[in-house]
Short mmCIF file of C-alpha atoms and ligand atoms in Angstrom, two decimals:
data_model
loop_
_atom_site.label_atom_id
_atom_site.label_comp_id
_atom_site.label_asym_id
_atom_site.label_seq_id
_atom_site.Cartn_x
_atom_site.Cartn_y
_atom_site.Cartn_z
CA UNK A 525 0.00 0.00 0.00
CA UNK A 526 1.28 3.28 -0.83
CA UNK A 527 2.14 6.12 1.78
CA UNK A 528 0.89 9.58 1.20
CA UNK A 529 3.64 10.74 0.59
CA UNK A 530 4.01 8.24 -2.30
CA UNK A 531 0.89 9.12 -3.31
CA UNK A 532 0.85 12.72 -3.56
CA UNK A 533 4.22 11.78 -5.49
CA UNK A 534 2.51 9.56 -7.78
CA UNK A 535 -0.87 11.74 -8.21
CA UNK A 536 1.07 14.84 -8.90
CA UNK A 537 3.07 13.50 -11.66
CA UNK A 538 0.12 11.71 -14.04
CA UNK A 539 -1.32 13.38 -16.87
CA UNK A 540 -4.97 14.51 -15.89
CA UNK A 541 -3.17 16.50 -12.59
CA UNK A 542 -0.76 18.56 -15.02
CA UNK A 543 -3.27 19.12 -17.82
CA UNK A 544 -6.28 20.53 -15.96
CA UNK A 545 -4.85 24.30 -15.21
CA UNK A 546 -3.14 24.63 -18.52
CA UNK A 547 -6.25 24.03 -20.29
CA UNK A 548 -7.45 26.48 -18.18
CA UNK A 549 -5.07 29.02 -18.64
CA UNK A 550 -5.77 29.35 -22.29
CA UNK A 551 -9.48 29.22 -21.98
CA UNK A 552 -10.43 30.89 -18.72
CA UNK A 553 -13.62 28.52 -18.25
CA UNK A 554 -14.87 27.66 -15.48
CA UNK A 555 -17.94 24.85 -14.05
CA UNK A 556 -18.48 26.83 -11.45
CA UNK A 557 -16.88 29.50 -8.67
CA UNK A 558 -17.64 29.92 -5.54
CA UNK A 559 -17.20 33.72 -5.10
CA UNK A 560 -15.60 35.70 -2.21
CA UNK A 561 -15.75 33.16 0.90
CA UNK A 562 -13.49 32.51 3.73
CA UNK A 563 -11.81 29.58 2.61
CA UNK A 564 -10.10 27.28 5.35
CA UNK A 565 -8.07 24.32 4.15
CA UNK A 566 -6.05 22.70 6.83
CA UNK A 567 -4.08 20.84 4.08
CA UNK A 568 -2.36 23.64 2.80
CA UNK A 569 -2.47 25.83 6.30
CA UNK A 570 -4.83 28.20 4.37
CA UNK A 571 -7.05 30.68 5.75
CA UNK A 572 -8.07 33.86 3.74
CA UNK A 573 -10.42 35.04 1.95
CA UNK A 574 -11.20 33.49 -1.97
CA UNK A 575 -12.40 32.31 -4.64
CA UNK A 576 -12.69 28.68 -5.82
CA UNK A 577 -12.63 27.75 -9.80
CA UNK A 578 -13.61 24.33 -10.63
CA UNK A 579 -13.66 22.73 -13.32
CA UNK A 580 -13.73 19.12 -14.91
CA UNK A 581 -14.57 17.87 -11.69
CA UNK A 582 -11.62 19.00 -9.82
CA UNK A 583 -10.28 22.02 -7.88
CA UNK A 584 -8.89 24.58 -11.30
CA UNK A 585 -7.63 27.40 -9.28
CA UNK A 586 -8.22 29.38 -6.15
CA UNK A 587 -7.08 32.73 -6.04
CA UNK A 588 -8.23 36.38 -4.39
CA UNK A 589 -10.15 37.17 -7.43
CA UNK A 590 -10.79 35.02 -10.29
CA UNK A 591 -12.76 36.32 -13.23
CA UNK A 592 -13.23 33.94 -16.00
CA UNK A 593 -16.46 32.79 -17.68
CA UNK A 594 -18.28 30.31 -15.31
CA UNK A 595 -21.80 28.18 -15.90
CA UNK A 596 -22.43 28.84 -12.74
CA UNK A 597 -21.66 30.66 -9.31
CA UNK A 598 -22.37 30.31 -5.78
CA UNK A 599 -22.11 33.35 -3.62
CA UNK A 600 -19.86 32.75 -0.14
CA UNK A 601 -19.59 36.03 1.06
CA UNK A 602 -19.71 35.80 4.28
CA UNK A 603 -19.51 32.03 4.39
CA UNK A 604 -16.96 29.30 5.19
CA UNK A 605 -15.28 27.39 2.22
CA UNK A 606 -14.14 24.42 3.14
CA UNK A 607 -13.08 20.79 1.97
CA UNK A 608 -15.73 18.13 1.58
CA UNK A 609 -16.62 16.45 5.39
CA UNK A 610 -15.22 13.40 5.84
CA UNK A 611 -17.02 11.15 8.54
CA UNK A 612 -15.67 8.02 9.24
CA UNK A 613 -18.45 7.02 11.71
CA UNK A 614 -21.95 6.76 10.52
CA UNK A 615 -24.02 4.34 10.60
CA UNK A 616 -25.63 6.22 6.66
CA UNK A 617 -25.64 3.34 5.11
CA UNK A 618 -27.93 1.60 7.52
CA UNK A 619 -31.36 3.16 5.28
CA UNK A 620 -31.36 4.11 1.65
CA UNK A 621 -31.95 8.08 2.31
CA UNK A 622 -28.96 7.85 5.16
CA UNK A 623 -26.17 8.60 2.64
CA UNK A 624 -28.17 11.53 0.63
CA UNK A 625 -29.18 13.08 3.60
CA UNK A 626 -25.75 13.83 5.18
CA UNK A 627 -24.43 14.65 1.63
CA UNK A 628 -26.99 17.62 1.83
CA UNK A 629 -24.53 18.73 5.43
CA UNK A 630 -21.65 18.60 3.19
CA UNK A 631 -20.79 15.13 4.02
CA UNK A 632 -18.82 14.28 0.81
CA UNK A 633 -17.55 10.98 1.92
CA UNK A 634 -18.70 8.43 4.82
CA UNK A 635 -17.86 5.10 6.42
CA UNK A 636 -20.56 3.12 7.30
CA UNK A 637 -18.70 1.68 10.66
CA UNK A 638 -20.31 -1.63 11.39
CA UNK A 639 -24.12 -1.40 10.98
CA UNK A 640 -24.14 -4.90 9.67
CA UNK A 641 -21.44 -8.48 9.38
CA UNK A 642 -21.29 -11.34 7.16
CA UNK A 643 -24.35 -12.43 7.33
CA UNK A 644 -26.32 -8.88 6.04
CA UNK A 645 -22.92 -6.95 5.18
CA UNK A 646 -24.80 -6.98 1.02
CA UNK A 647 -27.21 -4.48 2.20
CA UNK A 648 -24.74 -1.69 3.74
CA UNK A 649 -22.70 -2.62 0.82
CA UNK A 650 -25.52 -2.07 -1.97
CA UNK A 651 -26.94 1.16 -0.41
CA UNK A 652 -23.24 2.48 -0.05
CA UNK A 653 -22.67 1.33 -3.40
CA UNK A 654 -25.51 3.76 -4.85
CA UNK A 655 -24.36 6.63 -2.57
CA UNK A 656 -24.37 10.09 -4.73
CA UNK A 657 -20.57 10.36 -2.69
CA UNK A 658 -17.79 8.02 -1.76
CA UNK A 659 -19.17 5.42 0.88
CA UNK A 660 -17.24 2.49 2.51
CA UNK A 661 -18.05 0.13 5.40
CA UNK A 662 -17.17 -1.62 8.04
CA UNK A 663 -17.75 -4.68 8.62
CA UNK A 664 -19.16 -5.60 11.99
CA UNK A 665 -16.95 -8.79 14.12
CA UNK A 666 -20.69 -9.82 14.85
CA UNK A 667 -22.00 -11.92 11.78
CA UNK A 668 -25.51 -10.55 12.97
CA UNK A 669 -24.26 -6.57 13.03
CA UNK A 670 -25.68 -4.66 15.83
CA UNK A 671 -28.06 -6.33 18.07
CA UNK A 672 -30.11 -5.02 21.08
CA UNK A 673 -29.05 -7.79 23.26
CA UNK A 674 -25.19 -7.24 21.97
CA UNK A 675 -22.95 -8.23 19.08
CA UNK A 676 -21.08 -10.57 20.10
CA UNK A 677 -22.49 -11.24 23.88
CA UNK A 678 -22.60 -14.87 21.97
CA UNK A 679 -18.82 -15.48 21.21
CA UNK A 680 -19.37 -17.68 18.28
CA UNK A 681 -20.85 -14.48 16.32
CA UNK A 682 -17.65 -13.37 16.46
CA UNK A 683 -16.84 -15.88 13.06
CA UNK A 684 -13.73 -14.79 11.74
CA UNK A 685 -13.77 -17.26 8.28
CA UNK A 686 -17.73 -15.64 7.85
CA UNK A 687 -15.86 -12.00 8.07
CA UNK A 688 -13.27 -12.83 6.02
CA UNK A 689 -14.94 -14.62 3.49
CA UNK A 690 -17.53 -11.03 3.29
CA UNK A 691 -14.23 -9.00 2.85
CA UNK A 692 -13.00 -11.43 -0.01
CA UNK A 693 -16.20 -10.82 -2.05
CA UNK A 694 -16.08 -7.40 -1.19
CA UNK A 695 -12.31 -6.33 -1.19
CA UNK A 696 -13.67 -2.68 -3.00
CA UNK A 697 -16.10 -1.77 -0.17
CA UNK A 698 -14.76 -2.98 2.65
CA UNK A 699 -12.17 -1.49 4.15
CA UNK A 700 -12.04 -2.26 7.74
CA UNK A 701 -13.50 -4.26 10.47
CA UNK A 702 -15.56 -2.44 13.85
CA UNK A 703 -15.61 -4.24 17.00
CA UNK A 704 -18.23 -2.69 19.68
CA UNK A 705 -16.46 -3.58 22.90
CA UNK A 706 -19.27 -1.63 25.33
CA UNK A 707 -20.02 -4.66 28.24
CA UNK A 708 -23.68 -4.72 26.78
CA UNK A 709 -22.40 -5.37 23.53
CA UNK A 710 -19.89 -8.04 24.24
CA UNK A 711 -19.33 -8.11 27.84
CA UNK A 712 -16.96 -10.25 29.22
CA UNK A 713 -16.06 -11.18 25.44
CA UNK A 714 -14.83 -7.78 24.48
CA UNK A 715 -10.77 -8.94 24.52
CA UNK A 716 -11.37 -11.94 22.17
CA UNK A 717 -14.03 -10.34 20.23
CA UNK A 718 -11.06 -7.91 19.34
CA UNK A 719 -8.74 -10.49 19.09
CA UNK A 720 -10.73 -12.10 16.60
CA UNK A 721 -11.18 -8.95 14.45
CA UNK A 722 -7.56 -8.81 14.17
CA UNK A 723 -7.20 -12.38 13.22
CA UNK A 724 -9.79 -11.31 10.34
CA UNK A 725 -7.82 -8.11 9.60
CA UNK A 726 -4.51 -9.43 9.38
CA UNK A 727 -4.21 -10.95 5.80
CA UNK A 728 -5.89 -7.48 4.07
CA UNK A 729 -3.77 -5.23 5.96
CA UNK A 730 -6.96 -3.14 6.64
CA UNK A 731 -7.85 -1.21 10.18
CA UNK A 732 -10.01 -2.21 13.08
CA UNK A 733 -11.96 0.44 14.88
CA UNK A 734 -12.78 0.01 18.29
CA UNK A 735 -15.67 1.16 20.09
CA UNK A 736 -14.68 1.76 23.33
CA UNK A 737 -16.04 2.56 26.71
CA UNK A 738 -17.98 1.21 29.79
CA UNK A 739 -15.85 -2.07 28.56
CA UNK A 740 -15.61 -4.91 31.04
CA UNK A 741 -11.56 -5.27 30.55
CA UNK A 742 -9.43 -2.24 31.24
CA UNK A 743 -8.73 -0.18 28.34
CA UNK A 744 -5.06 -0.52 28.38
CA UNK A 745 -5.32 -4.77 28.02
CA UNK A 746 -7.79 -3.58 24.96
CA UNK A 747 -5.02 -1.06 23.80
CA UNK A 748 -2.33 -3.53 23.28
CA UNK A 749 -4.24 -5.25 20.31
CA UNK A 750 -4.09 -2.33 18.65
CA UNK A 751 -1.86 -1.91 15.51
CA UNK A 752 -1.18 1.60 13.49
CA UNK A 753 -4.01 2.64 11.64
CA UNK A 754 -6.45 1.50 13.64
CA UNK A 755 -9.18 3.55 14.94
CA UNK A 756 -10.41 4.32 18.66
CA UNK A 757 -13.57 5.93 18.55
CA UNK A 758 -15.77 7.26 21.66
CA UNK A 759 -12.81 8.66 23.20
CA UNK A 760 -14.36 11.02 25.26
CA UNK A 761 -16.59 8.10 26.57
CA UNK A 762 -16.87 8.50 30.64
CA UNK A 763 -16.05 5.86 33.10
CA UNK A 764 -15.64 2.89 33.80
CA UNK A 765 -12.64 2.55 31.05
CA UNK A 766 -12.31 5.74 29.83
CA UNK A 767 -9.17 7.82 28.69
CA UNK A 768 -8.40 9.19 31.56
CA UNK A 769 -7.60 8.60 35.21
CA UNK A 770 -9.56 9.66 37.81
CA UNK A 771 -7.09 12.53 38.89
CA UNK A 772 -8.07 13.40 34.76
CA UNK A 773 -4.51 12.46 33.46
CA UNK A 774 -4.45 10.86 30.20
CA UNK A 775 -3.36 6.93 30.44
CA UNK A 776 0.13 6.10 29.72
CA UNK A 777 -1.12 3.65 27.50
CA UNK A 778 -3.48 5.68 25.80
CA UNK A 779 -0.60 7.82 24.81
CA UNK A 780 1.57 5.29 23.56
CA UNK A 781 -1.08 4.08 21.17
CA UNK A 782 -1.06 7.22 19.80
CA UNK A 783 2.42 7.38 19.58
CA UNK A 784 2.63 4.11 17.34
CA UNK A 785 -0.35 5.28 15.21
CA UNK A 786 -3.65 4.19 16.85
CA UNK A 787 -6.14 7.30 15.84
CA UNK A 788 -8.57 8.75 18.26
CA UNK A 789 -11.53 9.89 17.19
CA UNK A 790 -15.01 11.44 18.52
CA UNK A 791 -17.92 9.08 17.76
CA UNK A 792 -20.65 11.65 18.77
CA UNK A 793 -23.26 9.16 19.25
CA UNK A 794 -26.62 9.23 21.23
CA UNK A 795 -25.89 7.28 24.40
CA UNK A 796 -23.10 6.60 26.00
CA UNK A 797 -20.06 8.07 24.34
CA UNK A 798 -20.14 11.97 24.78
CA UNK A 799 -19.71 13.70 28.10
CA UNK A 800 -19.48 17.15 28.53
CA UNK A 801 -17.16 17.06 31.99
CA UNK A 802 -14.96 14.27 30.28
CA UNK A 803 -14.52 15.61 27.32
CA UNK A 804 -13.32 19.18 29.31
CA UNK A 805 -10.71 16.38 31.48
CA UNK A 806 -9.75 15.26 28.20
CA UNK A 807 -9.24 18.64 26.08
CA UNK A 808 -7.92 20.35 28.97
CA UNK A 809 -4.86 17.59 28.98
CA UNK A 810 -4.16 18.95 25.81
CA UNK A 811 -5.18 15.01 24.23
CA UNK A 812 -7.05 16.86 21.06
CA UNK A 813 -9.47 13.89 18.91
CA UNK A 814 -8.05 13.11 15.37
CA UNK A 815 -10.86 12.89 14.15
CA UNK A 816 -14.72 13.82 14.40
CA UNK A 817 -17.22 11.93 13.53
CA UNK A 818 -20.80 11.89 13.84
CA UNK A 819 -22.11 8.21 14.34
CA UNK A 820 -24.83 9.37 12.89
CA UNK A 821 -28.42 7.36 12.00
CA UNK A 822 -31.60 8.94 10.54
CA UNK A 823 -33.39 9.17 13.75
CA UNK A 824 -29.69 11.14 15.26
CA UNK A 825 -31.03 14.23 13.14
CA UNK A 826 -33.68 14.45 15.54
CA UNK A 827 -31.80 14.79 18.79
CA UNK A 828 -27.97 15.29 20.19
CA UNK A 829 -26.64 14.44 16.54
CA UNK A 830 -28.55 16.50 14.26
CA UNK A 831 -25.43 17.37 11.57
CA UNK A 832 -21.71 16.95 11.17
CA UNK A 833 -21.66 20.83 11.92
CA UNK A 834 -23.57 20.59 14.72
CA UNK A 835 -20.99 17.89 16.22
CA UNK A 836 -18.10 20.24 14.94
CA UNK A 837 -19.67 23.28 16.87
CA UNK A 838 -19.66 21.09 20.60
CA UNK A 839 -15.86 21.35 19.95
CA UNK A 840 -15.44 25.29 18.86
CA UNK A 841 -17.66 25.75 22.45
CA UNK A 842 -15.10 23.64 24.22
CA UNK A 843 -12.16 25.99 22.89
CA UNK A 844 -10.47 24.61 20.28
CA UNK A 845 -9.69 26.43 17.23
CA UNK A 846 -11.78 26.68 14.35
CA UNK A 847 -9.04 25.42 11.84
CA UNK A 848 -8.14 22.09 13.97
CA UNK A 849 -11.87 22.06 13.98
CA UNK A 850 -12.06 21.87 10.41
CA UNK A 851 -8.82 19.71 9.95
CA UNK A 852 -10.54 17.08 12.32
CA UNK A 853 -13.38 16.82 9.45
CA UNK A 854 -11.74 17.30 6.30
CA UNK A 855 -7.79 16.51 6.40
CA UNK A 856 -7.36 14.29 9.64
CA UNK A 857 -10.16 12.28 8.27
CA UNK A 858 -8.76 11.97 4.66
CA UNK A 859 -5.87 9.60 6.60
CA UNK A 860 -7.54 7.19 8.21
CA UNK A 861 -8.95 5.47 5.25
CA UNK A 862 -7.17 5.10 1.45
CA UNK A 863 -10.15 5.66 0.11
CA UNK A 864 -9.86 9.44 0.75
CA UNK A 865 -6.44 9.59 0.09
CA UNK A 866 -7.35 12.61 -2.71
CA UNK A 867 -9.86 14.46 -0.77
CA UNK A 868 -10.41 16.26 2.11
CA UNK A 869 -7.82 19.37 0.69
CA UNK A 870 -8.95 21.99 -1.95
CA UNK A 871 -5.72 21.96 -3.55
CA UNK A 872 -5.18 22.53 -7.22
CA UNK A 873 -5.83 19.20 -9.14
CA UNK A 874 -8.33 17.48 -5.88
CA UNK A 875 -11.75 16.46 -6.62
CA UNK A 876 -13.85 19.27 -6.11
CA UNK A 877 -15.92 18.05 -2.84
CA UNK A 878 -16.52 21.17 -1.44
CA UNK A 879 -18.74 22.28 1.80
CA UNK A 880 -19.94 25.75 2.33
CA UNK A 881 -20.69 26.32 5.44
CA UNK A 882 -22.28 29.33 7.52
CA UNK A 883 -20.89 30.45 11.02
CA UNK A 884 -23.48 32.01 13.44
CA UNK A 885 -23.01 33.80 16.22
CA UNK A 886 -25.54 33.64 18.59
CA UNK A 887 -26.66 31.17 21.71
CA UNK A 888 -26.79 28.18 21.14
CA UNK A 889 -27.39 24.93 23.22
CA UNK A 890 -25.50 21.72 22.54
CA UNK A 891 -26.19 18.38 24.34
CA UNK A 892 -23.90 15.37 25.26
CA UNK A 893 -24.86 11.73 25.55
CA UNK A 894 -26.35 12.63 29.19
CA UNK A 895 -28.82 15.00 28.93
CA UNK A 896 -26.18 17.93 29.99
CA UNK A 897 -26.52 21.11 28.12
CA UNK A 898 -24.21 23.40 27.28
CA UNK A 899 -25.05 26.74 25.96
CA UNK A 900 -21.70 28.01 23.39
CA UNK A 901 -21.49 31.35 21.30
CA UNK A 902 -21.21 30.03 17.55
CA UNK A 903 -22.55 27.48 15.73
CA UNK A 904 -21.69 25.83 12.09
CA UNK A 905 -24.91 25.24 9.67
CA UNK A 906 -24.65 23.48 6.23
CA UNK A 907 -25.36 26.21 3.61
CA UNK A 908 -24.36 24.41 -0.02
CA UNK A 909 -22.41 21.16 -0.92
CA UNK A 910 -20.53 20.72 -3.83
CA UNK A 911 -19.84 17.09 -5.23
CA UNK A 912 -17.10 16.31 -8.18
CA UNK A 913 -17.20 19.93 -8.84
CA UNK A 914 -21.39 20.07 -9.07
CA UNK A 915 -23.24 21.66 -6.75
CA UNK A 916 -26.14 19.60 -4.75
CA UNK A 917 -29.53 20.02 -4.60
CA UNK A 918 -29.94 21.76 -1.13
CA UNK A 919 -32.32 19.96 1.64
CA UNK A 920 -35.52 21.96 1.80
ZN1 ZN B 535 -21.61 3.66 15.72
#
């Protein structure tokens, strides 16, 4: 598997990269531009105010002013410009509207993380499949996906040769494995459960996210099966197993998973995973997520979910700076997964994913996983999405 750096290396140097602005140059054209908006892209450290050509499907130029001939325009003033979202915990795929509905947030690519194993893994798979945007899964460790009475609570769900025999058939779509370690998910099984997704994920060289928290074995004896790559999400669940001690220090073995390449990431959630005096612990030890990411379902929009930039805006309240913000979603996100290798930058030459996003000042109320509220002075709406360089329908 290539690195980025290999990548970027590779990508840079073939044809359709080079050709795209000097075409450009000698016709001025343009798909569209969005005009005159604050664009932020972490990728390149960027933060000022322009405008975005596109064309052929891909990022053409972005400069303070650009003036060429376009078919069509979409106002930013006043508006973030940002790369396409990136979530790498939904559950979208889990009904046919899921993947359309977050695409309309700005949600330009999704992983599906575990909704369904072996035995239904074809459904996910179709519905991400027919996703207007890029879509992968996860397959769940648990041949029947997620069930109310737990996963794996019977070990022999756990069926590695079922899982691996899905990912064989499926080697496009599937690109990692989830294992939902929560003690009424797998209780007492969560070590071999994990142990067992490994098994499965050795011989593709693909990730394993965890779902961690309110685990019966201690986090750090979950920790150690971890490999690079892989993917911790719920960090900021609370006790018993979280993060942190109780004096609010971040666990030495936390850190060291970090330190060989284990990502961290948010896992908003409903129940469970989010809360608001943890998550303060947690920031204030300086232990900033990856990642954000939504686990988001259709009924999430409802309640405590509701958008990606709803989930991004708990994080601006809880002090952290609006680029990281947006790097956590776009950028940071773009590296956990291959599949995004490309995206998640606005860089001349990238698929044009693009999210336009408005920033409100105001009072607003966010909620954790526990019914605390929080009131915070800004909050992040979806305003207009653009996919491979065309602009989505917006949600009414
Ligand atoms: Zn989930």
């Amino acid at each position: 598997m290539m690195n980025r750096r290999q990548f970027v290396c590779t990508a840079t140097s073939a044809a359709a990269f080079v050709r795209i602005p000097d075409v450009l140059a000698a016709t001025t054209k343009y798909d569209l531009i969005i005009k005159g908006g604050r664009v932020i892209d972490p990728s390149r450290k960027l933060d000022a105010t322009r405008d975005v050509g596109i064309a052929q499907g891909r990022i053409a130029a972005i400069a303070a002013n650009i003036s060429g001939d376009a078919a069509e325009t979409i106002d930013a003033h006043g508006k973030l410009v940002v790369p396409g979202l990136i979530d790498i915990h939904t559950h979208a795929a889990r009904a046919k509207e899921g993947p359309e509905l977050c695409l309309a947030d700005g949600v330009t690519g999704f992983i599906d993380a575990g909704s369904q194993g072996a035995d239904r893994i074809a459904e996910t798979i179709a519905i991400a499949k027919s996703a207007p945007q890029q879509g992968r899964v996860l397959i769940n460790i648990g041949r029947a996906g997620i069930l109310p009475e737990g996963d794996t609570m019977d070990l022999n769900r756990a069926d590695v040769a079922a899982a691996r025999e899905a990912i064989g058939r499926n080697r496009d779509m599937i690109v990692g494995i989830k294992a939902r370690l929560s003690r009424d998910v797998a209780g007492a099984n969560d070590f071999e459960v994990l142990r067992r997704a490994q098994e499965v994920a050795t011989p593709f060289n693909i990730p394993v996210m965890i779902h961690m928290g309110q685990t019966v074995s201690p986090l750090p004896k979950l920790l150690a099966l971890l490999k690079s790559g892989d993917v911790v999400t719920h960090m900021f669940a609370p006790p018993p197993n979280s993060i942190i001690d109780d004096a609010g220090h971040i666990l030495p073995e936390v850190m060291a998973a970090r330190r060989r390449g284990v990502r961290f990431d948010l896992g908003n959630g409903r129940s469970g995973h989010l809360r608001w005096d943890i998550a303060d612990q947690v920031m204030k030890a300086g232990f900033l997520p990856d990642t954000f990411s939504t686990d988001w379902t259709p009924e999430g929009r409802a309640a405590g979910v509701i958008n990606f930039e709803n989930v991004m805006s708990k994080f601006l309240m809880l002090g952290m700076p609006l680029d990281q913000v947006i790097a956590c979603a776009t950028v940071n996100a773009s590296r956990a997964f291959p599949v995004f290798r490309d995206r998640g930058t606005l860089k001349v030459g990238a698929p044009a994913d693009v999210a336009v996003i408005e920033l409100r000042e105001g009072t607003f109320e966010f909620v954790d996983n526990y019914e605390g509220k929080r009131s915070g002075r800004q909050r992040l709406f979806p305003s207009a999405t653009v996919l491979a360089g065309k602009r989505v329908a917006t949600r009414a």
